[in-house]
């Protein structure tokens, strides 16, 4: 009885270890050595001999087709890019539908390297939907369409190697050596940068970083980075850097200045959708008569706000605050004057 109990416990420990190893194997082009796997298991509270891990990896590779890069030491283990997703439990129908919608509607907004990473998930989702017994959920994708609220721009092309290096640098906290082409210059400028964060605005991905020997935050469009080399040097992040505060300060032209109390007048049916999808949590609607209503909402002063107001043209009357009314009227005058010249 004691021997049976011990054997069961040993088998259970090995099964747990095998699952932990499978979870830590990256997809190519990344690699992980047996020594790194040993350290990862130790961090998770499982002390294991290096030779045991080597035997486990040989066993797992025979079952799941794991690859070993043995060109240089230390050898590195990895999943092929095209390897199927191994999930316990398997992908649910709702997850499969979500991946299908991502493939359909975000295809042009995602970098090539990201789409390559998603391929196994998209394939698994396609198989799940096609294998659905009753076929009901698989039909949903045929009955769903997403219409963009504005003019949809195609994303600029990004070198997959650049994308890979930049993302690793941001997530691993390492410095980059890059070649950058400015919009007004054909030359490729070499820079050593400390990555801080990534921001996606419209269809463009920006790297927020600090240049070596400088302290101010710069914005670099990923598609203008022509080559990027990941270094082993640790990136330095200012102690006071806060991504949300940086964006709120208007550094990316998302917001400019403080919030304001917008007040404007609509004549129905224009603007009626704002009753159901308000501009802010504190939005108020006051009906002046059966067809006219006044809207008030706290919104950030931004370029997006001005574009939104201008988009209504003659269907809106901006009433306040005074600074916004003045800026709005000046912009109307500037646009009208430009067409009359």
mmCIF file of C-alpha atoms in Angstrom:
data_model
loop_
_atom_site.group_PDB
_atom_site.id
_atom_site.type_symbol
_atom_site.label_atom_id
_atom_site.label_comp_id
_atom_site.label_asym_id
_atom_site.label_seq_id
_atom_site.Cartn_x
_atom_site.Cartn_y
_atom_site.Cartn_z
ATOM 1 C CA UNK A 1 0.000 0.000 0.000
ATOM 2 C CA UNK A 2 2.824 2.354 0.910
ATOM 3 C CA UNK A 3 4.670 1.599 -2.324
ATOM 4 C CA UNK A 4 1.506 2.191 -4.372
ATOM 5 C CA UNK A 5 0.906 5.504 -2.610
ATOM 6 C CA UNK A 6 4.502 6.588 -3.232
ATOM 7 C CA UNK A 7 4.306 5.631 -6.907
ATOM 8 C CA UNK A 8 1.055 7.548 -7.348
ATOM 9 C CA UNK A 9 2.541 10.626 -5.694
ATOM 10 C CA UNK A 10 5.687 10.423 -7.875
ATOM 11 C CA UNK A 11 3.574 10.117 -11.013
ATOM 12 C CA UNK A 12 1.507 13.080 -9.918
ATOM 13 C CA UNK A 13 4.640 15.166 -9.302
ATOM 14 C CA UNK A 14 5.993 14.273 -12.738
ATOM 15 C CA UNK A 15 2.701 15.094 -14.425
ATOM 16 C CA UNK A 16 2.659 18.492 -12.711
ATOM 17 C CA UNK A 17 6.267 19.092 -13.766
ATOM 18 C CA UNK A 18 5.538 18.176 -17.379
ATOM 19 C CA UNK A 19 2.607 20.592 -17.496
ATOM 20 C CA UNK A 20 4.761 23.360 -16.033
ATOM 21 C CA UNK A 21 7.459 22.709 -18.621
ATOM 22 C CA UNK A 22 4.985 22.804 -21.517
ATOM 23 C CA UNK A 23 3.631 26.144 -20.291
ATOM 24 C CA UNK A 24 7.100 27.692 -20.320
ATOM 25 C CA UNK A 25 8.219 26.706 -23.827
ATOM 26 C CA UNK A 26 8.097 29.778 -26.135
ATOM 27 C CA UNK A 27 7.252 29.843 -29.824
ATOM 28 C CA UNK A 28 10.008 30.494 -32.328
ATOM 29 C CA UNK A 29 12.049 32.628 -32.769
ATOM 30 C CA UNK A 30 12.413 32.672 -28.962
ATOM 31 C CA UNK A 31 14.247 29.846 -27.192
ATOM 32 C CA UNK A 32 14.588 28.605 -23.621
ATOM 33 C CA UNK A 33 17.403 26.442 -22.280
ATOM 34 C CA UNK A 34 17.083 23.578 -19.808
ATOM 35 C CA UNK A 35 18.954 25.686 -17.250
ATOM 36 C CA UNK A 36 16.377 28.461 -17.675
ATOM 37 C CA UNK A 37 13.582 25.903 -17.328
ATOM 38 C CA UNK A 38 15.192 24.610 -14.150
ATOM 39 C CA UNK A 39 15.297 28.158 -12.747
ATOM 40 C CA UNK A 40 11.660 28.768 -13.773
ATOM 41 C CA UNK A 41 10.510 25.622 -11.957
ATOM 42 C CA UNK A 42 12.562 26.546 -8.894
ATOM 43 C CA UNK A 43 10.925 29.981 -8.844
ATOM 44 C CA UNK A 44 7.545 28.214 -8.924
ATOM 45 C CA UNK A 45 8.620 26.128 -5.899
ATOM 46 C CA UNK A 46 9.637 22.925 -7.704
ATOM 47 C CA UNK A 47 13.301 21.997 -7.263
ATOM 48 C CA UNK A 48 14.370 19.635 -10.064
ATOM 49 C CA UNK A 49 17.690 18.221 -11.242
ATOM 50 C CA UNK A 50 18.944 19.438 -14.604
ATOM 51 C CA UNK A 51 19.231 15.906 -15.951
ATOM 52 C CA UNK A 52 15.611 15.235 -15.010
ATOM 53 C CA UNK A 53 14.482 18.241 -17.034
ATOM 54 C CA UNK A 54 16.590 17.106 -19.983
ATOM 55 C CA UNK A 55 14.883 13.704 -19.923
ATOM 56 C CA UNK A 56 11.474 15.357 -19.574
ATOM 57 C CA UNK A 57 12.106 17.577 -22.596
ATOM 58 C CA UNK A 58 13.196 14.636 -24.714
ATOM 59 C CA UNK A 59 10.004 12.834 -23.706
ATOM 60 C CA UNK A 60 7.779 15.853 -24.423
ATOM 61 C CA UNK A 61 9.430 16.461 -27.795
ATOM 62 C CA UNK A 62 8.535 12.921 -28.843
ATOM 63 C CA UNK A 63 4.883 13.571 -27.992
ATOM 64 C CA UNK A 64 4.340 17.175 -29.124
ATOM 65 C CA UNK A 65 7.025 17.819 -31.708
ATOM 66 C CA UNK A 66 8.940 20.367 -29.637
ATOM 67 C CA UNK A 67 12.097 21.583 -31.366
ATOM 68 C CA UNK A 68 15.619 21.959 -29.974
ATOM 69 C CA UNK A 69 18.060 24.492 -31.415
ATOM 70 C CA UNK A 70 21.398 22.744 -30.929
ATOM 71 C CA UNK A 71 23.534 24.965 -33.150
ATOM 72 C CA UNK A 72 25.039 26.792 -30.183
ATOM 73 C CA UNK A 73 25.193 26.139 -26.469
ATOM 74 C CA UNK A 74 23.159 26.440 -24.376
ATOM 75 C CA UNK A 75 20.638 24.560 -26.507
ATOM 76 C CA UNK A 76 17.199 26.136 -26.692
ATOM 77 C CA UNK A 77 13.747 24.551 -26.802
ATOM 78 C CA UNK A 78 10.807 26.065 -28.664
ATOM 79 C CA UNK A 79 7.461 25.463 -30.340
ATOM 80 C CA UNK A 80 7.244 25.876 -34.098
ATOM 81 C CA UNK A 81 5.267 28.916 -35.223
ATOM 82 C CA UNK A 82 2.779 26.574 -36.878
ATOM 83 C CA UNK A 83 2.429 24.198 -33.932
ATOM 84 C CA UNK A 84 -1.212 23.745 -32.847
ATOM 85 C CA UNK A 85 -2.367 25.371 -29.635
ATOM 86 C CA UNK A 86 -2.326 23.029 -26.655
ATOM 87 C CA UNK A 87 -5.090 24.050 -24.258
ATOM 88 C CA UNK A 88 -6.517 22.464 -21.140
ATOM 89 C CA UNK A 89 -9.433 22.814 -21.216
ATOM 90 C CA UNK A 90 -9.819 23.228 -24.964
ATOM 91 C CA UNK A 91 -10.903 26.423 -26.669
ATOM 92 C CA UNK A 92 -14.532 27.255 -25.957
ATOM 93 C CA UNK A 93 -16.990 28.130 -28.704
ATOM 94 C CA UNK A 94 -17.207 31.722 -27.455
ATOM 95 C CA UNK A 95 -13.407 32.070 -27.578
ATOM 96 C CA UNK A 96 -13.412 30.607 -31.089
ATOM 97 C CA UNK A 97 -15.999 33.146 -32.229
ATOM 98 C CA UNK A 98 -13.955 35.977 -30.692
ATOM 99 C CA UNK A 99 -10.818 34.902 -32.564
ATOM 100 C CA UNK A 100 -12.839 34.679 -35.775
ATOM 101 C CA UNK A 101 -14.016 38.267 -35.342
ATOM 102 C CA UNK A 102 -10.465 39.396 -34.539
ATOM 103 C CA UNK A 103 -9.269 37.806 -37.777
ATOM 104 C CA UNK A 104 -12.041 39.462 -39.763
ATOM 105 C CA UNK A 105 -12.002 42.982 -38.349
ATOM 106 C CA UNK A 106 -8.483 43.550 -37.011
ATOM 107 C CA UNK A 107 -6.531 41.928 -39.823
ATOM 108 C CA UNK A 108 -5.487 45.264 -41.357
ATOM 109 C CA UNK A 109 -4.765 46.849 -37.968
ATOM 110 C CA UNK A 110 -2.319 44.241 -36.672
ATOM 111 C CA UNK A 111 1.378 43.965 -37.567
ATOM 112 C CA UNK A 112 2.428 41.004 -39.668
ATOM 113 C CA UNK A 113 4.389 39.446 -36.808
ATOM 114 C CA UNK A 114 1.330 39.616 -34.543
ATOM 115 C CA UNK A 115 -0.802 37.899 -37.178
ATOM 116 C CA UNK A 116 1.868 35.215 -37.480
ATOM 117 C CA UNK A 117 1.724 34.718 -33.715
ATOM 118 C CA UNK A 118 -2.071 34.449 -33.820
ATOM 119 C CA UNK A 119 -2.170 31.912 -36.659
ATOM 120 C CA UNK A 120 -2.325 28.801 -34.435
ATOM 121 C CA UNK A 121 -5.151 30.380 -32.406
ATOM 122 C CA UNK A 122 -7.029 31.370 -35.554
ATOM 123 C CA UNK A 123 -6.602 27.873 -36.973
ATOM 124 C CA UNK A 124 -7.825 26.329 -33.722
ATOM 125 C CA UNK A 125 -10.820 28.682 -33.754
ATOM 126 C CA UNK A 126 -11.642 27.770 -37.351
ATOM 127 C CA UNK A 127 -11.457 24.058 -36.530
ATOM 128 C CA UNK A 128 -13.646 24.516 -33.455
ATOM 129 C CA UNK A 129 -16.327 26.386 -35.406
ATOM 130 C CA UNK A 130 -16.266 23.889 -38.258
ATOM 131 C CA UNK A 131 -16.512 20.958 -35.851
ATOM 132 C CA UNK A 132 -19.406 22.434 -33.875
ATOM 133 C CA UNK A 133 -22.035 19.709 -33.670
ATOM 134 C CA UNK A 134 -25.144 21.853 -33.907
ATOM 135 C CA UNK A 135 -23.510 24.561 -36.067
ATOM 136 C CA UNK A 136 -25.549 27.296 -34.354
ATOM 137 C CA UNK A 137 -22.675 29.266 -32.862
ATOM 138 C CA UNK A 138 -20.549 28.880 -35.971
ATOM 139 C CA UNK A 139 -23.232 30.739 -37.933
ATOM 140 C CA UNK A 140 -22.922 33.860 -35.751
ATOM 141 C CA UNK A 141 -19.911 35.168 -37.655
ATOM 142 C CA UNK A 142 -22.058 35.301 -40.796
ATOM 143 C CA UNK A 143 -24.554 37.557 -39.054
ATOM 144 C CA UNK A 144 -22.182 40.064 -37.396
ATOM 145 C CA UNK A 145 -20.661 43.167 -39.014
ATOM 146 C CA UNK A 146 -18.656 45.964 -37.373
ATOM 147 C CA UNK A 147 -18.781 49.393 -39.029
ATOM 148 C CA UNK A 148 -16.018 51.883 -38.079
ATOM 149 C CA UNK A 149 -17.204 55.228 -36.731
ATOM 150 C CA UNK A 150 -14.688 57.177 -38.785
ATOM 151 C CA UNK A 151 -12.490 56.891 -41.845
ATOM 152 C CA UNK A 152 -10.540 53.644 -41.485
ATOM 153 C CA UNK A 153 -6.857 53.957 -42.436
ATOM 154 C CA UNK A 154 -4.760 51.024 -43.528
ATOM 155 C CA UNK A 155 -1.806 50.449 -41.182
ATOM 156 C CA UNK A 156 1.710 51.228 -42.462
ATOM 157 C CA UNK A 157 4.001 48.289 -43.093
ATOM 158 C CA UNK A 158 6.352 47.376 -40.233
ATOM 159 C CA UNK A 159 9.409 45.183 -40.653
ATOM 160 C CA UNK A 160 8.574 41.945 -38.743
ATOM 161 C CA UNK A 161 12.107 41.790 -37.314
ATOM 162 C CA UNK A 162 11.799 45.372 -36.066
ATOM 163 C CA UNK A 163 8.428 44.642 -34.512
ATOM 164 C CA UNK A 164 9.798 41.555 -32.762
ATOM 165 C CA UNK A 165 12.863 43.360 -31.406
ATOM 166 C CA UNK A 166 10.917 46.401 -30.196
ATOM 167 C CA UNK A 167 8.266 44.373 -28.393
ATOM 168 C CA UNK A 168 10.883 42.211 -26.698
ATOM 169 C CA UNK A 169 12.805 45.311 -25.651
ATOM 170 C CA UNK A 170 9.702 46.876 -24.090
ATOM 171 C CA UNK A 171 8.586 43.745 -22.276
ATOM 172 C CA UNK A 172 12.073 42.630 -21.203
ATOM 173 C CA UNK A 173 13.295 46.118 -20.263
ATOM 174 C CA UNK A 174 16.307 46.133 -22.599
ATOM 175 C CA UNK A 175 17.950 48.840 -24.685
ATOM 176 C CA UNK A 176 17.661 49.010 -28.467
ATOM 177 C CA UNK A 177 20.056 50.112 -31.188
ATOM 178 C CA UNK A 178 17.896 51.377 -34.041
ATOM 179 C CA UNK A 179 18.021 53.065 -37.411
ATOM 180 C CA UNK A 180 15.252 55.665 -37.774
ATOM 181 C CA UNK A 181 14.033 57.521 -40.846
ATOM 182 C CA UNK A 182 12.394 60.869 -40.182
ATOM 183 C CA UNK A 183 9.450 62.060 -42.275
ATOM 184 C CA UNK A 184 11.472 64.959 -43.696
ATOM 185 C CA UNK A 185 14.723 63.085 -44.329
ATOM 186 C CA UNK A 186 15.750 60.086 -46.418
ATOM 187 C CA UNK A 187 18.727 59.310 -44.192
ATOM 188 C CA UNK A 188 18.676 56.532 -41.601
ATOM 189 C CA UNK A 189 19.693 57.966 -38.238
ATOM 190 C CA UNK A 190 21.335 55.659 -35.656
ATOM 191 C CA UNK A 191 19.996 55.944 -32.103
ATOM 192 C CA UNK A 192 20.492 54.078 -28.861
ATOM 193 C CA UNK A 193 17.142 54.134 -27.030
ATOM 194 C CA UNK A 194 15.640 53.098 -23.707
ATOM 195 C CA UNK A 195 12.096 51.783 -24.494
ATOM 196 C CA UNK A 196 9.309 52.831 -22.125
ATOM 197 C CA UNK A 197 5.968 51.844 -23.668
ATOM 198 C CA UNK A 198 3.974 51.219 -26.829
ATOM 199 C CA UNK A 199 0.942 53.276 -27.841
ATOM 200 C CA UNK A 200 -1.432 52.495 -30.707
ATOM 201 C CA UNK A 201 -3.190 55.520 -32.124
ATOM 202 C CA UNK A 202 -5.505 55.066 -35.102
ATOM 203 C CA UNK A 203 -3.490 52.720 -37.341
ATOM 204 C CA UNK A 204 -0.003 53.738 -36.170
ATOM 205 C CA UNK A 205 2.062 52.128 -33.386
ATOM 206 C CA UNK A 206 4.383 54.455 -31.475
ATOM 207 C CA UNK A 207 7.365 53.544 -29.321
ATOM 208 C CA UNK A 208 7.811 55.872 -26.358
ATOM 209 C CA UNK A 209 11.470 55.950 -25.416
ATOM 210 C CA UNK A 210 14.380 57.989 -24.139
ATOM 211 C CA UNK A 211 17.484 58.533 -26.245
ATOM 212 C CA UNK A 212 20.815 57.682 -24.659
ATOM 213 C CA UNK A 213 22.312 60.688 -22.809
ATOM 214 C CA UNK A 214 18.929 62.489 -22.817
ATOM 215 C CA UNK A 215 16.023 62.585 -20.365
ATOM 216 C CA UNK A 216 12.996 63.712 -22.403
ATOM 217 C CA UNK A 217 10.488 61.181 -23.751
ATOM 218 C CA UNK A 218 10.417 60.764 -27.530
ATOM 219 C CA UNK A 219 7.804 59.222 -29.825
ATOM 220 C CA UNK A 220 8.980 57.005 -32.668
ATOM 221 C CA UNK A 221 6.595 55.541 -35.245
ATOM 222 C CA UNK A 222 7.394 51.843 -35.575
ATOM 223 C CA UNK A 223 7.075 51.837 -39.360
ATOM 224 C CA UNK A 224 9.868 54.426 -39.571
ATOM 225 C CA UNK A 225 12.276 52.219 -37.624
ATOM 226 C CA UNK A 226 14.205 50.550 -40.444
ATOM 227 C CA UNK A 227 16.257 48.194 -38.304
ATOM 228 C CA UNK A 228 16.406 47.372 -34.610
ATOM 229 C CA UNK A 229 18.924 45.365 -32.622
ATOM 230 C CA UNK A 230 18.053 44.077 -29.172
ATOM 231 C CA UNK A 231 20.940 44.572 -26.742
ATOM 232 C CA UNK A 232 21.764 42.940 -23.440
ATOM 233 C CA UNK A 233 21.885 46.302 -21.622
ATOM 234 C CA UNK A 234 19.076 47.112 -19.192
ATOM 235 C CA UNK A 235 16.814 49.999 -20.207
ATOM 236 C CA UNK A 236 16.570 52.905 -17.775
ATOM 237 C CA UNK A 237 13.042 54.070 -16.918
ATOM 238 C CA UNK A 238 12.531 57.429 -15.161
ATOM 239 C CA UNK A 239 11.067 56.904 -11.714
ATOM 240 C CA UNK A 240 8.375 59.536 -12.363
ATOM 241 C CA UNK A 241 7.267 58.225 -15.774
ATOM 242 C CA UNK A 242 3.566 57.345 -15.855
ATOM 243 C CA UNK A 243 2.074 56.302 -19.192
ATOM 244 C CA UNK A 244 -1.477 57.397 -18.397
ATOM 245 C CA UNK A 245 -0.264 60.764 -17.095
ATOM 246 C CA UNK A 246 1.847 61.215 -20.233
ATOM 247 C CA UNK A 247 -1.162 60.601 -22.475
ATOM 248 C CA UNK A 248 -3.458 62.773 -20.330
ATOM 249 C CA UNK A 249 -0.996 65.654 -20.620
ATOM 250 C CA UNK A 250 -1.642 65.769 -24.356
ATOM 251 C CA UNK A 251 1.801 64.590 -25.426
ATOM 252 C CA UNK A 252 0.231 62.372 -28.109
ATOM 253 C CA UNK A 253 -2.392 64.965 -29.069
ATOM 254 C CA UNK A 254 -5.027 62.745 -27.518
ATOM 255 C CA UNK A 255 -5.863 65.303 -24.900
ATOM 256 C CA UNK A 256 -4.876 68.946 -24.665
ATOM 257 C CA UNK A 257 -5.355 70.900 -21.469
ATOM 258 C CA UNK A 258 -7.986 70.225 -18.821
ATOM 259 C CA UNK A 259 -11.555 68.987 -19.026
ATOM 260 C CA UNK A 260 -14.273 71.394 -20.064
ATOM 261 C CA UNK A 261 -18.043 71.513 -19.720
ATOM 262 C CA UNK A 262 -19.322 71.246 -23.282
ATOM 263 C CA UNK A 263 -22.715 72.794 -23.984
ATOM 264 C CA UNK A 264 -24.352 72.521 -27.383
ATOM 265 C CA UNK A 265 -27.771 72.536 -29.009
ATOM 266 C CA UNK A 266 -29.230 69.969 -31.418
ATOM 267 C CA UNK A 267 -32.401 69.870 -33.468
ATOM 268 C CA UNK A 268 -33.825 66.353 -33.611
ATOM 269 C CA UNK A 269 -33.302 63.878 -35.148
ATOM 270 C CA UNK A 270 -29.671 65.040 -35.156
ATOM 271 C CA UNK A 271 -27.779 63.915 -32.064
ATOM 272 C CA UNK A 272 -30.527 61.654 -30.735
ATOM 273 C CA UNK A 273 -28.114 58.734 -30.481
ATOM 274 C CA UNK A 274 -26.309 60.658 -27.716
ATOM 275 C CA UNK A 275 -29.283 59.958 -25.443
ATOM 276 C CA UNK A 276 -28.333 56.280 -25.547
ATOM 277 C CA UNK A 277 -24.539 56.578 -25.962
ATOM 278 C CA UNK A 278 -23.581 59.620 -23.841
ATOM 279 C CA UNK A 279 -20.374 61.608 -24.172
ATOM 280 C CA UNK A 280 -19.675 61.319 -20.436
ATOM 281 C CA UNK A 281 -21.078 59.852 -17.243
ATOM 282 C CA UNK A 282 -22.339 63.289 -16.143
ATOM 283 C CA UNK A 283 -24.043 64.134 -19.437
ATOM 284 C CA UNK A 284 -27.405 65.922 -19.144
ATOM 285 C CA UNK A 285 -30.088 66.493 -21.777
ATOM 286 C CA UNK A 286 -32.586 69.356 -21.517
ATOM 287 C CA UNK A 287 -35.440 69.527 -24.016
ATOM 288 C CA UNK A 288 -36.261 73.119 -24.983
ATOM 289 C CA UNK A 289 -39.273 72.088 -27.058
ATOM 290 C CA UNK A 290 -40.484 69.014 -28.964
ATOM 291 C CA UNK A 291 -37.621 69.098 -31.468
ATOM 292 C CA UNK A 292 -34.739 70.971 -29.818
ATOM 293 C CA UNK A 293 -32.546 69.844 -26.910
ATOM 294 C CA UNK A 294 -29.429 71.108 -25.148
ATOM 295 C CA UNK A 295 -26.638 68.749 -24.212
ATOM 296 C CA UNK A 296 -24.050 69.292 -21.482
ATOM 297 C CA UNK A 297 -21.138 66.939 -20.768
ATOM 298 C CA UNK A 298 -17.656 67.061 -19.275
ATOM 299 C CA UNK A 299 -15.146 66.153 -21.994
ATOM 300 C CA UNK A 300 -11.402 66.688 -22.559
ATOM 301 C CA UNK A 301 -10.265 69.548 -24.758
ATOM 302 C CA UNK A 302 -8.726 67.737 -27.716
ATOM 303 C CA UNK A 303 -8.278 67.694 -31.452
ATOM 304 C CA UNK A 304 -10.749 64.823 -31.570
ATOM 305 C CA UNK A 305 -13.397 66.984 -29.871
ATOM 306 C CA UNK A 306 -12.940 69.779 -32.410
ATOM 307 C CA UNK A 307 -13.142 67.326 -35.318
ATOM 308 C CA UNK A 308 -16.299 65.847 -33.821
ATOM 309 C CA UNK A 309 -17.931 69.257 -33.504
ATOM 310 C CA UNK A 310 -16.926 70.287 -37.017
ATOM 311 C CA UNK A 311 -18.346 67.040 -38.351
ATOM 312 C CA UNK A 312 -21.847 68.135 -37.348
ATOM 313 C CA UNK A 313 -21.558 71.240 -39.536
ATOM 314 C CA UNK A 314 -24.878 73.113 -39.543
ATOM 315 C CA UNK A 315 -26.616 70.508 -37.334
ATOM 316 C CA UNK A 316 -25.110 71.745 -34.076
ATOM 317 C CA UNK A 317 -24.802 75.059 -32.209
ATOM 318 C CA UNK A 318 -21.879 75.237 -29.794
ATOM 319 C CA UNK A 319 -22.904 77.281 -26.734
ATOM 320 C CA UNK A 320 -20.046 76.911 -24.296
ATOM 321 C CA UNK A 321 -17.652 77.292 -22.752
ATOM 322 C CA UNK A 322 -16.596 80.641 -24.232
ATOM 323 C CA UNK A 323 -13.058 79.515 -25.130
ATOM 324 C CA UNK A 324 -14.416 76.512 -27.045
ATOM 325 C CA UNK A 325 -17.009 78.640 -28.853
ATOM 326 C CA UNK A 326 -14.286 81.068 -29.906
ATOM 327 C CA UNK A 327 -11.989 78.258 -31.121
ATOM 328 C CA UNK A 328 -14.853 76.534 -32.931
ATOM 329 C CA UNK A 329 -15.946 79.703 -34.742
ATOM 330 C CA UNK A 330 -12.358 80.517 -35.671
ATOM 331 C CA UNK A 331 -11.945 77.047 -37.169
ATOM 332 C CA UNK A 332 -15.188 77.406 -39.133
ATOM 333 C CA UNK A 333 -13.967 80.753 -40.449
ATOM 334 C CA UNK A 334 -10.577 79.315 -41.365
ATOM 335 C CA UNK A 335 -12.119 76.393 -43.266
ATOM 336 C CA UNK A 336 -14.627 78.632 -45.065
ATOM 337 C CA UNK A 337 -11.902 81.087 -45.995
ATOM 338 C CA UNK A 338 -9.688 78.346 -47.355
ATOM 339 C CA UNK A 339 -12.417 77.192 -49.746
ATOM 340 C CA UNK A 340 -13.247 80.741 -50.844
ATOM 341 C CA UNK A 341 -9.671 81.616 -51.784
#
